[in-house]
């Protein structure tokens, strides 16, 4: 009724209107000039003559036309079937001495067979005569069940030799079932494991919040390369792939889907000129390029969680996280596989740094504070080397130097020359103490020419 009410403008006035319904009371309601019942649903009363159209015919839809085979048909067909008639007599009296070929399948399960009211039973299932088996199968397949469901239903009602094979044949031969059948059970063959980095590369495009990206993933190391692209053209694809090839080299095999850029003549020629084979997956079967599809999903998960920064910053954060995270397939981080070392992360500051002694060949003699040196002087108009003194040590090879004017300079040890120590300041001669001349006549400047005469004897 909803459909007739909804589309009454389209069906009114049509002379060849036919109505199909699965509600039996509506069959009498739609008959022309049918009297209105005394007890009728208020919903049907609202459907007046202006809404209910005149139909050429009214048909009742049913799943099937009743039970096609009943017990009476089974009894009659059993009596007329030559094999089942002998089987019925054998079960009622005794088995014959010679078991014929048609009787052999029943003889193998003779302990399960019984008779009841002219029918042969295997357990609680009826043994169907050959003439009725086609009708039973057609009735059972009226709902277009699959093989498994039909076999499960048959386990409760009927049996005959080869019933399982007959069910399989009727399902396979049904055109409706073939048209609407499911995809076959997928059988996956893993890609061969590459022997080195960037030997096989998988690529795909992805779209995240208005921005397109090109995803490249190495099959051996799981190293990702992700490029934001301005547009989905072959020229933009070649530009990004050329950058990746310049960094990692040209791979042996490039795997992608059948996108129009990826199968364009320009991109095919680009790969051919570089000696790279191009392999595409089957249409509408992304599992063939599953490594790229899995990388796309991982990248989308990271980018949607990073809300700060532009696309370049968010892409770099996602790349860094993907490159330092160990892969479940290889057990190692992609960076370790590529560089044979882990990338330094912000978490490395938590670990103590072991000392790295400098080799003896690289060690230079140290300069002590106060030591005179000649330092390289870069001031305009100054000499190439100027004298100074070491003030302090800034590292293994860096020193601060004070020049003659007191200015401080920072120099590497390779810009310094040792200078001889400053000469000592000459000491000033000490002045002789003054003495009284009268008291000491020896201060006179008398040359020592030998023994002097006694002055008391002079004049004698």
XYZ file of C-alpha atoms in Angstrom, residues 97-293:
197
model
C 21.627 -64.403 -1.571
C 22.946 -62.379 -4.499
C 23.145 -58.623 -4.034
C 22.846 -56.831 -7.336
C 24.718 -53.661 -8.142
C 21.700 -51.310 -7.794
C 20.968 -52.865 -4.396
C 24.542 -52.660 -3.104
C 24.370 -49.055 -1.698
C 21.346 -50.042 0.381
C 22.921 -53.296 1.541
C 25.915 -51.385 2.919
C 23.616 -49.511 5.339
C 21.053 -52.259 5.908
C 21.256 -51.805 9.687
C 19.948 -48.238 9.309
C 17.026 -49.053 7.011
C 13.455 -49.705 8.185
C 9.952 -49.685 6.689
C 6.890 -47.770 7.850
C 3.474 -47.448 6.183
C 4.800 -48.436 2.770
C 7.826 -46.095 2.967
C 11.472 -46.980 3.396
C 13.308 -44.961 6.047
C 16.951 -44.452 6.816
C 16.782 -43.355 10.402
C 14.068 -40.698 10.290
C 14.678 -39.751 6.628
C 12.569 -41.022 3.759
C 14.281 -42.936 0.963
C 12.978 -41.150 -2.153
C 12.335 -43.201 -5.296
C 14.267 -42.214 -8.404
C 11.244 -40.806 -10.225
C 10.583 -38.234 -7.484
C 14.139 -37.129 -6.795
C 14.082 -34.298 -9.327
C 10.911 -32.821 -7.816
C 12.365 -33.037 -4.309
C 15.540 -31.282 -5.397
C 13.585 -28.575 -7.236
C 11.437 -27.955 -4.170
C 14.458 -27.867 -1.926
C 16.219 -25.383 -4.224
C 13.214 -23.070 -4.604
C 14.809 -20.573 -2.179
C 18.149 -20.911 -4.009
C 20.071 -22.171 -1.021
C 23.707 -22.995 -1.493
C 25.226 -26.443 -1.367
C 25.910 -26.440 2.373
C 22.418 -25.267 3.326
C 20.704 -27.699 0.985
C 22.708 -30.597 2.387
C 21.861 -29.521 5.934
C 18.137 -29.418 5.112
C 18.252 -32.743 3.334
C 19.811 -34.334 6.435
C 16.424 -33.957 8.163
C 13.994 -35.118 5.467
C 15.147 -37.378 2.650
C 17.958 -39.576 1.390
C 18.945 -41.665 -1.606
C 22.299 -42.881 -2.940
C 24.247 -39.994 -4.439
C 22.081 -37.238 -2.942
C 25.107 -35.116 -2.107
C 26.346 -35.225 -5.690
C 22.875 -34.377 -7.005
C 22.680 -31.315 -4.730
C 26.071 -30.110 -5.947
C 25.059 -30.539 -9.579
C 21.764 -28.674 -9.246
C 23.376 -25.705 -7.511
C 26.146 -25.480 -10.088
C 23.630 -25.683 -12.945
C 21.295 -23.011 -11.532
C 21.730 -19.777 -13.583
C 20.333 -17.605 -10.793
C 22.823 -18.986 -8.285
C 25.713 -18.520 -10.733
C 24.705 -14.914 -11.334
C 24.610 -14.015 -7.654
C 27.295 -16.300 -6.294
C 29.988 -15.009 -3.986
C 33.602 -14.491 -4.897
C 35.687 -17.650 -4.738
C 37.715 -18.288 -1.635
C 40.888 -16.247 -2.103
C 44.166 -18.082 -2.242
C 47.075 -15.781 -1.480
C 50.573 -16.407 -2.753
C 53.112 -14.285 -0.881
C 55.550 -12.153 -2.809
C 59.111 -13.520 -2.900
C 61.344 -11.921 -0.308
C 63.832 -9.467 -1.869
C 67.519 -9.851 -1.138
C 68.442 -6.196 -0.729
C 67.110 -2.717 -0.125
C 64.960 -1.046 -2.817
C 64.848 -4.141 -5.004
C 61.037 -4.176 -5.194
C 58.992 -1.056 -4.505
C 55.210 -0.842 -4.084
C 53.395 2.417 -4.826
C 49.920 3.868 -4.462
C 48.068 7.166 -4.074
C 46.001 8.114 -1.049
C 43.705 11.004 -0.130
C 43.531 12.465 3.376
C 41.410 15.513 4.282
C 41.739 17.256 0.954
C 45.395 16.406 0.264
C 46.742 13.742 -2.077
C 49.879 11.756 -1.315
C 52.114 9.343 -3.184
C 53.111 6.355 -1.029
C 56.226 4.311 -1.843
C 57.287 1.360 0.317
C 60.337 -0.886 0.019
C 59.481 -4.586 0.282
C 62.761 -5.621 1.942
C 63.253 -2.981 4.639
C 59.670 -1.581 4.837
C 61.207 1.894 4.403
C 58.449 4.371 3.412
C 58.715 7.418 1.191
C 55.702 9.756 1.185
C 55.299 12.827 -1.007
C 52.443 15.381 -0.937
C 51.395 15.876 -4.560
C 49.806 18.958 -6.073
C 47.721 17.054 -8.611
C 47.185 13.513 -9.813
C 49.024 13.742 -13.119
C 51.732 11.623 -14.706
C 54.166 14.563 -14.593
C 53.727 14.962 -10.836
C 54.096 11.207 -10.367
C 57.337 11.164 -12.357
C 58.698 14.110 -10.359
C 58.179 12.319 -7.023
C 59.404 8.933 -8.248
C 62.522 10.547 -9.741
C 63.300 12.063 -6.322
C 62.961 8.647 -4.670
C 65.163 7.023 -7.305
C 67.818 9.710 -6.790
C 67.874 8.872 -3.063
C 67.713 5.070 -3.082
C 68.502 4.081 -6.649
C 66.390 2.467 -9.359
C 64.502 -0.667 -8.216
C 64.238 -3.843 -10.241
C 60.442 -3.941 -9.984
C 57.779 -1.276 -9.380
C 54.370 -2.631 -8.288
C 51.188 -0.532 -8.458
C 47.503 -0.678 -9.252
C 45.894 0.392 -12.515
C 45.452 4.098 -11.809
C 45.401 6.234 -14.916
C 48.623 8.012 -13.912
C 50.397 4.754 -13.075
C 49.611 3.129 -16.419
C 50.072 6.265 -18.525
C 52.531 6.089 -21.451
C 54.694 8.840 -19.907
C 55.229 6.914 -16.682
C 55.748 3.623 -18.508
C 58.411 5.237 -20.693
C 60.069 6.786 -17.638
C 60.413 3.392 -15.944
C 61.558 1.718 -19.158
C 64.293 4.309 -19.746
C 65.591 3.690 -16.228
C 65.567 -0.100 -16.585
C 62.743 -0.692 -14.085
C 60.047 -3.290 -14.716
C 56.445 -2.238 -14.013
C 53.915 -4.770 -12.698
C 50.251 -3.870 -12.096
C 47.716 -5.699 -9.951
C 44.453 -7.169 -11.218
C 41.597 -4.646 -11.583
C 39.435 -4.366 -8.461
C 41.743 -6.686 -6.527
C 43.793 -4.474 -4.184
C 45.137 -7.491 -2.282
C 47.759 -7.922 -4.997
C 49.289 -4.626 -3.874
C 48.604 -5.284 -0.216
C 51.905 -3.862 1.062
C 51.098 -0.427 -0.357
C 47.491 -0.627 0.857
